[in-house]
Short mmCIF file of C-alpha atoms and ligand atoms in Angstrom, two decimals:
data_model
loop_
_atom_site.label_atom_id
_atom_site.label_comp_id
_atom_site.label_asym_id
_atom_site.label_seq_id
_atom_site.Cartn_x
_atom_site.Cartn_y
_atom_site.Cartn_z
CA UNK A 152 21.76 -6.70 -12.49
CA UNK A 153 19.23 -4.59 -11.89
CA UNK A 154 18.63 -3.05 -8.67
CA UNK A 155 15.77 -3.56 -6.25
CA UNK A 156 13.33 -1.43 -4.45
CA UNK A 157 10.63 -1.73 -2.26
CA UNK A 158 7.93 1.02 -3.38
CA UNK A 159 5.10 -1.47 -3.03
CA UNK A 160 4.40 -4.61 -1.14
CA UNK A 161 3.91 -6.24 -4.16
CA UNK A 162 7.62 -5.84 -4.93
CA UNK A 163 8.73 -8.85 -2.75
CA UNK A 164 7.11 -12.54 -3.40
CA UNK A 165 5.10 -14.54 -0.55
CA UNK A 166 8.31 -16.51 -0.58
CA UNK A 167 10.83 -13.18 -0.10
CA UNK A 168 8.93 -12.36 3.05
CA UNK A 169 8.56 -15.99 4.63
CA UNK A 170 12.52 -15.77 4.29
CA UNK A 171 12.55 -12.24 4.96
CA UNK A 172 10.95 -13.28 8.32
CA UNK A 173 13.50 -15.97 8.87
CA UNK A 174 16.08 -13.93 9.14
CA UNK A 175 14.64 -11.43 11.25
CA UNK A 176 14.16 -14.41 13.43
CA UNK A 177 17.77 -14.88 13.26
CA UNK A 178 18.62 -11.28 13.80
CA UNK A 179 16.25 -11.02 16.98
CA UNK A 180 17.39 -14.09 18.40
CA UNK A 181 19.99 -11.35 19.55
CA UNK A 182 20.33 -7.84 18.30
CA UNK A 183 23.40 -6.90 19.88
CA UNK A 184 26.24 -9.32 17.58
CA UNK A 185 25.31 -8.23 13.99
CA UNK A 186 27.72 -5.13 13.93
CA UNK A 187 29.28 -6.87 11.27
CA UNK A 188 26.56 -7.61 8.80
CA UNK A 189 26.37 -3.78 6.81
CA UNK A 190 29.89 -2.42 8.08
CA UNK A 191 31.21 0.23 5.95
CA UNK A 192 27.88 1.08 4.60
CA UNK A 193 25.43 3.89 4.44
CA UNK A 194 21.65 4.22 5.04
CA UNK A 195 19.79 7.34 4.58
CA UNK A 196 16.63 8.46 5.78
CA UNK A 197 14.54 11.23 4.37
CA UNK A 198 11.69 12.22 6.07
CA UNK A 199 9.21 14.86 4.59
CA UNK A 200 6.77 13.58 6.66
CA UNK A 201 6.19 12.81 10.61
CA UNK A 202 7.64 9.98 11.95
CA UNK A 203 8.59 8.45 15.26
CA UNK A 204 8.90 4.40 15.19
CA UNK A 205 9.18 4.25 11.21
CA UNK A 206 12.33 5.99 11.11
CA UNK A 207 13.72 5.74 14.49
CA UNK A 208 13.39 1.61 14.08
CA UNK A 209 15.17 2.04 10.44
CA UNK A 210 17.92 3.98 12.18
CA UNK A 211 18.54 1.38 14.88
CA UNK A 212 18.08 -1.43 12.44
CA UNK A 213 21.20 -0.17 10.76
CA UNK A 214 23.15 1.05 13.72
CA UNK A 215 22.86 -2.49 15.10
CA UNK A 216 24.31 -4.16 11.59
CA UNK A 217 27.47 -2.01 12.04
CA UNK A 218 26.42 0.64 9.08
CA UNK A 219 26.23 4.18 9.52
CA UNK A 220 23.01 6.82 9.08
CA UNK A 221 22.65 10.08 7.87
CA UNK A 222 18.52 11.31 7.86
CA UNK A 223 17.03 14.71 6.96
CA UNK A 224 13.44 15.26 8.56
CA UNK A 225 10.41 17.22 7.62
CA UNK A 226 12.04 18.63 5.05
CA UNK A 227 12.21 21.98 6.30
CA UNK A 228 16.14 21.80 6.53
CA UNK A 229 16.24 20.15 3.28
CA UNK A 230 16.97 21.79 0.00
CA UNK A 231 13.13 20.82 -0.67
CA UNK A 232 12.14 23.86 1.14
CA UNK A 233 14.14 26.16 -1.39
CA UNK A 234 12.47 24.05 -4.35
CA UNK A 235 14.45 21.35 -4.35
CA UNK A 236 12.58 18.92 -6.75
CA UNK A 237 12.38 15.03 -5.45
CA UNK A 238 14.26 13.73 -8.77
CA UNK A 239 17.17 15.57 -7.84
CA UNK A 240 17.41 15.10 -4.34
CA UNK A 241 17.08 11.08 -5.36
CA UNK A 242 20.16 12.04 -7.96
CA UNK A 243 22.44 13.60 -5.18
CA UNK A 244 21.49 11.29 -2.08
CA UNK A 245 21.83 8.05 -4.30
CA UNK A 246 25.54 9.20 -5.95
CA UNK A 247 27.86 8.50 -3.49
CA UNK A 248 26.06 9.84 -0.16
CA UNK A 249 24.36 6.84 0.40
CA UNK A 250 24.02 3.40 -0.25
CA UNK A 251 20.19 2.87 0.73
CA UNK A 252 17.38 4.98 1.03
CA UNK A 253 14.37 5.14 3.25
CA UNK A 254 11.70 8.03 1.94
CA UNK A 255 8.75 9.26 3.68
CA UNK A 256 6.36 12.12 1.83
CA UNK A 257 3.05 13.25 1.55
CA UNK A 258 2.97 13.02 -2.53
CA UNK A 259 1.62 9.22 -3.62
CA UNK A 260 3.64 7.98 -5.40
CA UNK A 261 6.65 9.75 -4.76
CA UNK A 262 8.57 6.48 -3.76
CA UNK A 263 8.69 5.50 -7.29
CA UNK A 264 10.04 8.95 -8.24
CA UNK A 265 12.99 8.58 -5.81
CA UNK A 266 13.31 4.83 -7.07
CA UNK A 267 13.39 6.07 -10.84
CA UNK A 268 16.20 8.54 -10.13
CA UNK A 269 18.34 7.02 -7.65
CA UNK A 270 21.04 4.70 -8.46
CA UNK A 271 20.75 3.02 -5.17
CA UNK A 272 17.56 1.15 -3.89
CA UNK A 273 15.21 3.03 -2.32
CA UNK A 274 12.58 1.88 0.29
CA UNK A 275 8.91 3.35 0.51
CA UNK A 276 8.56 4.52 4.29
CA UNK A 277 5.07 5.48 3.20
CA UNK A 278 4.05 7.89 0.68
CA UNK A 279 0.80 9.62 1.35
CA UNK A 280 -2.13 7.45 1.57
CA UNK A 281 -1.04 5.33 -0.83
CA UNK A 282 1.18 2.09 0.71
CA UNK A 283 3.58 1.85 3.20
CA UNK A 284 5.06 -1.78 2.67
CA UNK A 285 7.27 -1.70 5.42
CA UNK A 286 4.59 -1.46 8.08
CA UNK A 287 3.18 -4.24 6.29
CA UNK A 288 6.14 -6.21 6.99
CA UNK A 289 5.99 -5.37 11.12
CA UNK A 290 2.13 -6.89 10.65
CA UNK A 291 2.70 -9.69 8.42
CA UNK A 292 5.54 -11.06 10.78
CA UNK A 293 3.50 -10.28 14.22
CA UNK A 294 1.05 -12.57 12.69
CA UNK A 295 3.20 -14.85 11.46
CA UNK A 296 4.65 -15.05 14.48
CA UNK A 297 1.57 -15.43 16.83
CA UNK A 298 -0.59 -17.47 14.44
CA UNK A 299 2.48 -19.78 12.97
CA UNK A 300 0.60 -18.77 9.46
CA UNK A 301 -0.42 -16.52 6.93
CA UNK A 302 -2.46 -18.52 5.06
CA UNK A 303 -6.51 -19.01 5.72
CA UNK A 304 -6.52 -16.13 8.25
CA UNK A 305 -9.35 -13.48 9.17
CA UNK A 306 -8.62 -10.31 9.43
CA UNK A 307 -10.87 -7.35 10.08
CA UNK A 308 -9.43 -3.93 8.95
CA UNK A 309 -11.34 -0.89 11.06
CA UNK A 310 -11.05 3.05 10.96
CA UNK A 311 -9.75 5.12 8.29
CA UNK A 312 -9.88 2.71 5.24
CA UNK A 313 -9.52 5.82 2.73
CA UNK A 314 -6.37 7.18 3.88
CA UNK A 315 -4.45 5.17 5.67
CA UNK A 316 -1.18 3.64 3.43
CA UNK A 317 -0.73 0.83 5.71
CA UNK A 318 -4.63 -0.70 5.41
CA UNK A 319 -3.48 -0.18 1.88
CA UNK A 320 -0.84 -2.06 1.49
CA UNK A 321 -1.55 -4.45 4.27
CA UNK A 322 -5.08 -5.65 2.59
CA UNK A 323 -2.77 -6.32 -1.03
CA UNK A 324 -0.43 -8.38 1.16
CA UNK A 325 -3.57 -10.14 3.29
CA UNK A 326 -5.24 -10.95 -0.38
CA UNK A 327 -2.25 -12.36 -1.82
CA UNK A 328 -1.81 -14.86 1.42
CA UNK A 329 -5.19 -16.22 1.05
CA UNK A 330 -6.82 -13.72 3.75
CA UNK A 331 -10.37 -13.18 4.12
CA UNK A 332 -10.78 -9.68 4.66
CA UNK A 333 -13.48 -7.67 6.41
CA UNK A 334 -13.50 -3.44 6.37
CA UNK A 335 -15.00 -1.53 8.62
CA UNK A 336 -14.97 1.64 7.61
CA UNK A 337 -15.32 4.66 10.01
CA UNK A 338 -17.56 7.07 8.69
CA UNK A 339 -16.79 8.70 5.44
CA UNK A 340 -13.65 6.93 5.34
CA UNK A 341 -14.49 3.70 3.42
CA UNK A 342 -12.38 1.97 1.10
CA UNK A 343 -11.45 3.58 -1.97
CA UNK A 344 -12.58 2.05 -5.53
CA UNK A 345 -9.03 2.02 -6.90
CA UNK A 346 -7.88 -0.38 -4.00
CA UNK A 347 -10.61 -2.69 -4.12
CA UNK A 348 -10.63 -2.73 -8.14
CA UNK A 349 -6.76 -3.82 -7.75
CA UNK A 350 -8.16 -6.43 -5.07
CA UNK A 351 -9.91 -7.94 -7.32
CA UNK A 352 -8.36 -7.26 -10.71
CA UNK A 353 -4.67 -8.75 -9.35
CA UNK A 354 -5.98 -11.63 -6.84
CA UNK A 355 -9.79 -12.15 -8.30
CA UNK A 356 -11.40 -11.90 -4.50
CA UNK A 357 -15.09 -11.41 -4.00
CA UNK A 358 -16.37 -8.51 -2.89
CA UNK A 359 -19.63 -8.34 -1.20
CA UNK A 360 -21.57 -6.08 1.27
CA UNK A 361 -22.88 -7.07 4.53
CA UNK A 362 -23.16 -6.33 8.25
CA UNK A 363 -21.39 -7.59 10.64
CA UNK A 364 -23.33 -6.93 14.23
CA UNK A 365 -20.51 -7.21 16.56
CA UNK A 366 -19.07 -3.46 15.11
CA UNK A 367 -22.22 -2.20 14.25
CA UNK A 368 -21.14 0.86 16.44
CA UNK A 369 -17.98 1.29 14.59
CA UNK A 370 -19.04 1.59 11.30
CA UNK A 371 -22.81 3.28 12.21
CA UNK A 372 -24.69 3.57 8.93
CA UNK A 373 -22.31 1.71 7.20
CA UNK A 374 -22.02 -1.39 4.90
CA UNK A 375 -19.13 -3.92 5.94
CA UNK A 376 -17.15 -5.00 3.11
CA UNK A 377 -16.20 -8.76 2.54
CA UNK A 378 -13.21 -9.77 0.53
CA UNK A 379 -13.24 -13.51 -0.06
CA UNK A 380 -10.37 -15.30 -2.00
CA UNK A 381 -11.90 -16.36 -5.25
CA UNK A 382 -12.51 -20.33 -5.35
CA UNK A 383 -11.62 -21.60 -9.21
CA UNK A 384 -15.27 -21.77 -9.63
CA UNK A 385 -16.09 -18.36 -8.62
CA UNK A 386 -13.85 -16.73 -10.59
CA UNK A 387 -16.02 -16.84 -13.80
CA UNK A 388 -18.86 -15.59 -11.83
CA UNK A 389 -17.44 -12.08 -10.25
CA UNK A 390 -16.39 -10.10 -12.94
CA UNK A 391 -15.76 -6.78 -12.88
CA UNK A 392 -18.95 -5.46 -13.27
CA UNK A 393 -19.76 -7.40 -10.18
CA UNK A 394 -18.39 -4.73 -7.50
CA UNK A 395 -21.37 -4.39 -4.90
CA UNK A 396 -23.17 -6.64 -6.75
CA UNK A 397 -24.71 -9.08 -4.25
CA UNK A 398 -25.83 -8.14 -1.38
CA UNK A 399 -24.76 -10.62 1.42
CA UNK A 400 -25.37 -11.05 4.89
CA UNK A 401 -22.06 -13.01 5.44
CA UNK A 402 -22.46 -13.45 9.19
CA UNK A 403 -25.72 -15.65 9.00
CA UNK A 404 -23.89 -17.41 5.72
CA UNK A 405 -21.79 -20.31 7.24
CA UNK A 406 -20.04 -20.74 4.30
CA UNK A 407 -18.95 -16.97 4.01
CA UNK A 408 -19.01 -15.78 7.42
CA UNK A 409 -15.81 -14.92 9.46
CA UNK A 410 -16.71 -17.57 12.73
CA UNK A 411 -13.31 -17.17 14.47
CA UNK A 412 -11.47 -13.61 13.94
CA UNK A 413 -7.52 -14.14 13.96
CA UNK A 414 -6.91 -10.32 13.53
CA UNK A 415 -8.39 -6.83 13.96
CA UNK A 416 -6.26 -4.69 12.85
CA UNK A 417 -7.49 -0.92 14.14
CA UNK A 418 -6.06 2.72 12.27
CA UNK A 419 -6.55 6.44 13.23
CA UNK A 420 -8.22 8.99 11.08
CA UNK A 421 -5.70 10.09 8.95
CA UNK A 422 -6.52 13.60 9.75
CA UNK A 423 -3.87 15.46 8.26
CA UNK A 424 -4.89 14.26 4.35
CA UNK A 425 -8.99 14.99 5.16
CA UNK A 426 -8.78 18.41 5.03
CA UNK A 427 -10.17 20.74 7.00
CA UNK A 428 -13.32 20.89 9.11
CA UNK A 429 -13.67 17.29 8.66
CA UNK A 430 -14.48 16.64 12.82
CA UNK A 431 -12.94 16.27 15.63
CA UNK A 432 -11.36 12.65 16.61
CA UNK A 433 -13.36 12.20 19.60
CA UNK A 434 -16.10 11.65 17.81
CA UNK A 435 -15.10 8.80 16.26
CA UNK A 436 -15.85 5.40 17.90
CA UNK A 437 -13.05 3.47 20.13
CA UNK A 438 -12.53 -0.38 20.41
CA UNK A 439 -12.94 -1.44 23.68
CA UNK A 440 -12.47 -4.99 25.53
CA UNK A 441 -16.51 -4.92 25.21
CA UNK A 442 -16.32 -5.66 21.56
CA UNK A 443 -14.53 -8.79 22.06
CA UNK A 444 -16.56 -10.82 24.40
CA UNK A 445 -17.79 -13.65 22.13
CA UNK A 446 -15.86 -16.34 21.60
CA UNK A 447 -14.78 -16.14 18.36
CA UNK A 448 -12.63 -13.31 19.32
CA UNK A 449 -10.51 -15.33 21.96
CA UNK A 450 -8.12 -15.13 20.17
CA UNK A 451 -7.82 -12.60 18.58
CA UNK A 452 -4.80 -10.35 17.92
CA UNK A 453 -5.35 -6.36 18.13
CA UNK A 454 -2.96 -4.41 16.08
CA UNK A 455 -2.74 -0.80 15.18
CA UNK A 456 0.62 0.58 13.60
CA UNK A 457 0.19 3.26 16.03
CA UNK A 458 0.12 6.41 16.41
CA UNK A 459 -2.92 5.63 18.59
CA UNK A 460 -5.49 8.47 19.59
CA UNK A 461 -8.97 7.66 20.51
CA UNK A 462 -9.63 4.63 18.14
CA UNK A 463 -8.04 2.14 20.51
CA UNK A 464 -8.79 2.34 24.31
CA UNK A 465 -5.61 2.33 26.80
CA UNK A 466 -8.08 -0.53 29.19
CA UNK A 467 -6.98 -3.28 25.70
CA UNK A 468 -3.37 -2.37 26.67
CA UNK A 469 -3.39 -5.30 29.54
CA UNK A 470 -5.44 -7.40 27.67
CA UNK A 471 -2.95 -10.47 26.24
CA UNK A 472 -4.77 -9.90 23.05
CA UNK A 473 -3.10 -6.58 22.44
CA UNK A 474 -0.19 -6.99 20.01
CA UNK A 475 0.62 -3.67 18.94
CA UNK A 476 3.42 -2.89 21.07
CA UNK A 477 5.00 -6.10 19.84
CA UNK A 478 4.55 -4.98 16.11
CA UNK A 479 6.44 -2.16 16.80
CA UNK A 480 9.01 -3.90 18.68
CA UNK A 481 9.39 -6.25 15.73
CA UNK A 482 9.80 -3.63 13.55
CA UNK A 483 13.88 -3.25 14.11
CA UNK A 484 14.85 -6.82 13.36
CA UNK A 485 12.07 -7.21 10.02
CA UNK A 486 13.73 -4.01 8.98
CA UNK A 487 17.33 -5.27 10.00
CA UNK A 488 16.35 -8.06 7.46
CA UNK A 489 15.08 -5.56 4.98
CA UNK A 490 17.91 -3.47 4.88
CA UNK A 491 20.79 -6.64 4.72
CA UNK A 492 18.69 -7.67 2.00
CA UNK A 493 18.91 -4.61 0.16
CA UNK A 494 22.19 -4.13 1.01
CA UNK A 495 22.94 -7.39 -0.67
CA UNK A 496 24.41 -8.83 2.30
CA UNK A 497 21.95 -11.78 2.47
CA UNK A 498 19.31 -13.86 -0.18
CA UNK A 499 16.03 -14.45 0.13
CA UNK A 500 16.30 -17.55 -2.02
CA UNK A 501 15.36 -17.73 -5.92
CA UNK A 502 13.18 -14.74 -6.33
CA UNK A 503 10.17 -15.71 -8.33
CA UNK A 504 10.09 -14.82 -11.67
CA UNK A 505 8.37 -11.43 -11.90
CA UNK A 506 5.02 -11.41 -13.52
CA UNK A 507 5.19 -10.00 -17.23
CA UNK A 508 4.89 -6.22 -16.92
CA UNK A 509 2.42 -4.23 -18.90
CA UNK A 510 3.71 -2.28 -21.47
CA UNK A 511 3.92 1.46 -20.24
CA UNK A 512 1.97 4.53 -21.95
CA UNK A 513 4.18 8.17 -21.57
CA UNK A 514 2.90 11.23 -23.10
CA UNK A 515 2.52 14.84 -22.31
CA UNK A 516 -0.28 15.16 -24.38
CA UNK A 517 -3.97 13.53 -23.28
CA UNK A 518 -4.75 12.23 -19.80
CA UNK A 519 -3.58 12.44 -16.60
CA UNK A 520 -3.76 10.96 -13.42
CA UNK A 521 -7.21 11.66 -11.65
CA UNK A 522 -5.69 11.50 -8.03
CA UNK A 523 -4.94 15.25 -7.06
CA UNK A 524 -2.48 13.85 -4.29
CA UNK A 525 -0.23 11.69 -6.93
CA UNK A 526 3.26 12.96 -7.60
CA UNK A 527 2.73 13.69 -11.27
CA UNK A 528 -0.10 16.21 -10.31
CA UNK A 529 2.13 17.61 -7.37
CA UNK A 530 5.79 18.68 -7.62
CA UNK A 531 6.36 16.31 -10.50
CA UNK A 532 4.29 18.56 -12.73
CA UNK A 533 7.50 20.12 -13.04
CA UNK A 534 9.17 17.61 -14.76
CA UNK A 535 7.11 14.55 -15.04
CA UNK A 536 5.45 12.92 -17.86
CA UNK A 537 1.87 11.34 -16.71
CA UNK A 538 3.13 7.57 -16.95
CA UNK A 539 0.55 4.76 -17.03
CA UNK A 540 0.76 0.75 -17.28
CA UNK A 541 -1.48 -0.14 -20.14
CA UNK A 542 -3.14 -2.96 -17.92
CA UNK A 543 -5.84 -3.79 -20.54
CA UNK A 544 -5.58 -3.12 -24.06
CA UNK A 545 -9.65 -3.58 -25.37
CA UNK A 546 -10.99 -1.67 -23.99
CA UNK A 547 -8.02 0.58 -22.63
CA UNK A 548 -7.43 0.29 -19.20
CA UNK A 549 -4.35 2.44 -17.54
CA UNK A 550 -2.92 2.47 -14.11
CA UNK A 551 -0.99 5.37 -12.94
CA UNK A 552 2.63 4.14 -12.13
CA UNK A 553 2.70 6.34 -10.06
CA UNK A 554 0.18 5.98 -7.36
CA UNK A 555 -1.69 3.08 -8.85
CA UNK A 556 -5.18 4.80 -9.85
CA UNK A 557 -6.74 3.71 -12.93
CA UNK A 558 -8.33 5.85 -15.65
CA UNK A 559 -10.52 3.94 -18.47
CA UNK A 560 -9.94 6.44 -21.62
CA UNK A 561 -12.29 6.86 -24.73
CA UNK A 562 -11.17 8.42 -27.38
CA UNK A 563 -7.46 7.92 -28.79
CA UNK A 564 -5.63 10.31 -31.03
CA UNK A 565 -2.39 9.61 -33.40
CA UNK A 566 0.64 11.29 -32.37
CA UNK A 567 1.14 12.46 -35.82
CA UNK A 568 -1.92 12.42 -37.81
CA UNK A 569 -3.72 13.92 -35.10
CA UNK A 570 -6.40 11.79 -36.10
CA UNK A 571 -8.91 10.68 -33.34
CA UNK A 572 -10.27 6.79 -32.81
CA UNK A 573 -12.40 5.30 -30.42
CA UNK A 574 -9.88 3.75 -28.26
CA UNK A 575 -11.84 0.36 -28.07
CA UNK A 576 -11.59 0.26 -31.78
CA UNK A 577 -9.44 -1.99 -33.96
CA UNK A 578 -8.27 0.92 -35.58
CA UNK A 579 -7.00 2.35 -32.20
CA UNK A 580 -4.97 -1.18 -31.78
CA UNK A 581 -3.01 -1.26 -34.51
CA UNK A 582 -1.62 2.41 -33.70
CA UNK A 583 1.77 1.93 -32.04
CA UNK A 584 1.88 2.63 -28.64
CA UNK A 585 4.51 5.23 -29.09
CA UNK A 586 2.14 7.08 -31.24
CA UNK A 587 -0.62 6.80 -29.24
CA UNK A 588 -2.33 9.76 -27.16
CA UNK A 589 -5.36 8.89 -25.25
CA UNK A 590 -8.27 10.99 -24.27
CA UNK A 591 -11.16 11.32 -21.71
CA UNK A 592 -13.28 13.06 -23.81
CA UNK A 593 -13.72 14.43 -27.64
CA UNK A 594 -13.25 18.50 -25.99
CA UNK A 595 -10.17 16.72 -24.27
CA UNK A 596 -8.77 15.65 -27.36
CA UNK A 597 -10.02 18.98 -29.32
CA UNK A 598 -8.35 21.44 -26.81
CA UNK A 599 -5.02 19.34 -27.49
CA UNK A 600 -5.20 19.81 -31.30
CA UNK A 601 -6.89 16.49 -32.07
CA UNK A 602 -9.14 15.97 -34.44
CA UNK A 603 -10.09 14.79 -38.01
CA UNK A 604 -11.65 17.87 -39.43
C1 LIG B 286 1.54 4.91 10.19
C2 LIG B 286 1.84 5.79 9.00
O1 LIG B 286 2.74 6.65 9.07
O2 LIG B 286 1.19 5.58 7.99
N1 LIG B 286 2.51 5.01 11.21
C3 LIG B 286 3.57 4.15 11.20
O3 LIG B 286 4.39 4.19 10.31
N2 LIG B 286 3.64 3.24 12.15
C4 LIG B 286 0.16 5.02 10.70
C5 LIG B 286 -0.39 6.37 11.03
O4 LIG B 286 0.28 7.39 10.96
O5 LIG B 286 -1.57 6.41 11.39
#
C-alpha cells in the first residue's frame, strides 16, 4: 500500500472529510477516554515557522489518543540552522523517530518535499502562502457544524487573499463543495492568477468582477471577485480565455448575487511574506458589527483562523455570530481524527478512486518554476530537479508539483538531438517525454545548448 499524506486539501475526497468530521464528532463527544486510540505511537512536529494553536492543538490531539510527541520549533535548534537540507531531515525524522509528521515552513511547497522523502506520512501544517489544509479542516467542520451543510453555501473571503495559505486552500475546498465564493481583497493583496486559474481549470467556476456595496470600505478601489459553480450549460461558455471577462454587477443580478451570506471568513495581512515597507497594519480596514446590519447577514458566521490584529474588531467577540474561537476549539478533535486516520487506526470509508494523474515532466535542463518562494527555487536548489505535472499536452501546460504554479512553455528541445520544436507542434508530441526539455524562450533554449544550427 502506498502511504498517505495530506500536502493539499485536495488530497482527501468530499466524502473523507464528511467522515473525517464524523469522527471528530465522536472524539469530541468526550476528549478525555481516547488514550487508547494511537498508544505506542509517535507524532512529530516540526515547526520552521510560528505557531501557537496549529501545533499546540496537533500536540494535544495526540496526547489525548494515548501517543507520544516529540516537536522541534523555528528551526533554530534544528540541524536546519547548520544546513541541514529538508530531504534529509524528512529521511531521519521518518526512519524510526517518528511515525507521523506535522511540518510547518516558509518554502511553498516544502510539504511535498518532506512527503517525497519520508517513509511515514507527513501532514502540511502550512507551507508558505501556499495551502494549509488542516486549517481548512477546523473551517470546513465549524461550518458544517453550524450550517448542517457544505453544499450551496456563501462564503465571502476578506483581507490578504495573496498570501494567506488558508484562503488558499480553503477557497479549493469551498469550490469543490459547491460554494459560491466572493473575495475581497485588501489592497494590493488580491487573489493570485495561479489560484483562480486552478479554480477554474479543476472545478470549471465562473469568475466575474463586481462590487459588492456592503464592503466597499474593505476593499477601497477594488474589484470584488465572484466565483460561481459552473452550471452544465455554462461550462462551454467560460473558457479559459474568459478570466475577467464579463464585467458583472452580481449584487443587482438576482440570479448571481449572494442574497443571504452564510460565511465571512476574515485573514490578517500576511506581513511577514510582503516584504518590507509594505505599511503598517493599522491602516488596513477592520470588520466591525456595522458591516453586518442588513439582514442577509443574520446569520452569518465570522471566522478568522486567527492570529487576529486589526482586521477583526474585539466589539464582534460578543456578537453570537462570531465563530472563530469555536474553530479553534474544534481544531483538537478534527485533528484527533486526522491523525487516527493517518495513523491507520480508523477508515474513512472507500476512498474514491483518485483522479488519473498527469504524467510528470523532470529535467535539469529548461524551465523552472516562476514562484521565487517555491522549494525548488529555495533550499531545494540544492538538490532538486524542477518537477512539473504536464496538465495539458497541446499546447503545453505545466504545474509545478511543487507549489502548484503553472508555466505555459514555447519552445521544446530533444534531450539528445538538441534539436528545438515549437512545443505546440506535432513534432514536439511525438518526442518522448523522457526526452523532452522545454523552454520559455529561443535565448532560453540557446544558453542551454539547444539549437538546430
Ligand atoms: C494561520 C497560518 O499560519 O497560516 N494561522 C493558523 O494556523 N491558525 C493564519 C495566519 O497566520 O494568519
Amino acid at each position: 500500500m502506498t502511504k498517505r499524506d495530506l500536502v493539499s486539501i485536495d488530497d482527501l475526497s468530499n466524502e473523507e472529510i464528511l467522515a473525517l468530521f464524523e469522527h471528530a464528532d465522536k472524539f469530541d463527544g468526550n476528549l478525555k477516554i481516547w488514550a487508547d486510540q494511537c498508544k505506542g505511537s509517535i507524532l512529530a512536529t516540526l515547526f520552521f515557522e510560528p505557531s501557537t494553536r496549529t501545533r499546540l492543538s496537533f500536540e494535544s490531539a495526540m496526547l489525548r489518543l494515548g501517543g507520544g510527541v516529540i516537536s522541534a520549533t523555528q528551526g533554530k535548534e534544528t540541524s536546519a540552522s547548520k544546513g541541514e537540507s529538508l530531504a534529509d531531515t524528512a529521511r531521519v525524522v521518518g526512519g524510526r523517530y517518528a511515525d507521523l509528521i506535522v511540518l510547518r515552513h516558509s518554502d511553498e511547497g516544502a510539504a511535498r518535499v518532506v512527503a517525497q522523502f519520508a517513509e511515514v506520512p507527513v501532514i502540511n501544517a502550512g507551507d508558505g502562502a501556499h495551502e494549509h489544509p488542516t486549517q481548512t479542516l477546523c473551517d470546513l467542520y465549524t461550518l458544517w457544524k453550524e450550517k448542517g451543510r457544505l453544499h450551496d453555501l456563501e462564503v465571502v473571503l476578506c483581507g490578504d487573499l495573496k498570501y494567506s495559505r488558508t484562503i488558499h486552500s480553503f477557497a479549493f475546498a469551498l469550490a469543490r463543495f459547491g460554494a459560491k465564493l466572493v473575495f475581497v481583497p485588501f489592497p494590493g493583496m488580491e487573489i493570485p492568477k495561479h489560484v483562480l486559474e486552478r479554480l477554474q481549470r479543476k472545478w470549471k467556476v465562473r469568475v466575474d468582477k463586481g462590487s459588492l456595496e456592503d464592503f466597499r470600505d474593505l476593499a477601497p478601489g477594488r474589484d470584488v471577485v465572484y466565483v460561481t459553480p459552473a452550471k452544465p450549460h455554462q461550462q462551454s461558455l467560460f473558457t479559459d480565455a474568459s478570466f475577467f471577462g464579463v464585467e458583472a454587477d452580481l449584487e443587482k443580478d438576482p440570479q448571481g448575487g449572494p442574497q443571504k451570506i452564510d460565511a465571512i471568513y476574515m485573514t490578517r495581512s500576511q506581513r511577514e511574506r510582503h516584504g518590507a515597507g509594505f505599511g503598517e497594519d493599522g491602516e488596513l480596514p477592520t470588520l466591525t458589527p456595522e458591516h453586518l446590519k442588513k439582514a442577509k447577514y443574520k446569520d452569518t458566521s465570522v471566522m478568522h483562523p486567527l492570529p487576529r490584529v486589526n482586521e477583526l474588531s474585539y466589539e464582534l467577540d460578543q456578537d453570537p455570530r462570531a465563530k472563530y474561537f469555536r474553530q479553534a476549539a474544534l481544531g483538537v478533535p478534527i485533528r484527533m481524527a486526522l491523525i487516527a486516520f493517518y495513523l491507520g487506526k480508523i477508515d474513512l470509508g472507500p476512498a474514491s478512486p483518485p483522479p488519473p494523474s498527469p504524467e510528470i515532466y523532470r529535467s535539469s535542463l529548461g524551465i523552472r518554476c516562476a514562484n521565487p518562494a517555491c522549494v525548488s527555487n529555495k533550499e531545494g536548489l540544492r538538490y532538486l530537479l524542477p518537477e512539473f505535472f504536464l496538465v495539458e499536452e497541446r499546447p503545453p501546460l505545466l504545474r509545478c508539483t511543487f507549489c502548484g504554479w503553472e508555466k505555459s512553455p514555447t519552445i521544446l528541445g530533444h534531450l539528445d538531438s538538441r534539436k528545438l520544436h515549437p512545443a505546440n507542434g506535432a513534432e514536439a508530441a511525438r518526442i518522448h517525454l523522457k526526452n523532452r526539455v522545454y523552454f520559455s524562450s529561443m535565448k532560453e533554449a540557446k544558453d542551454a545548448g539547444f539549437g538546430d544550427g
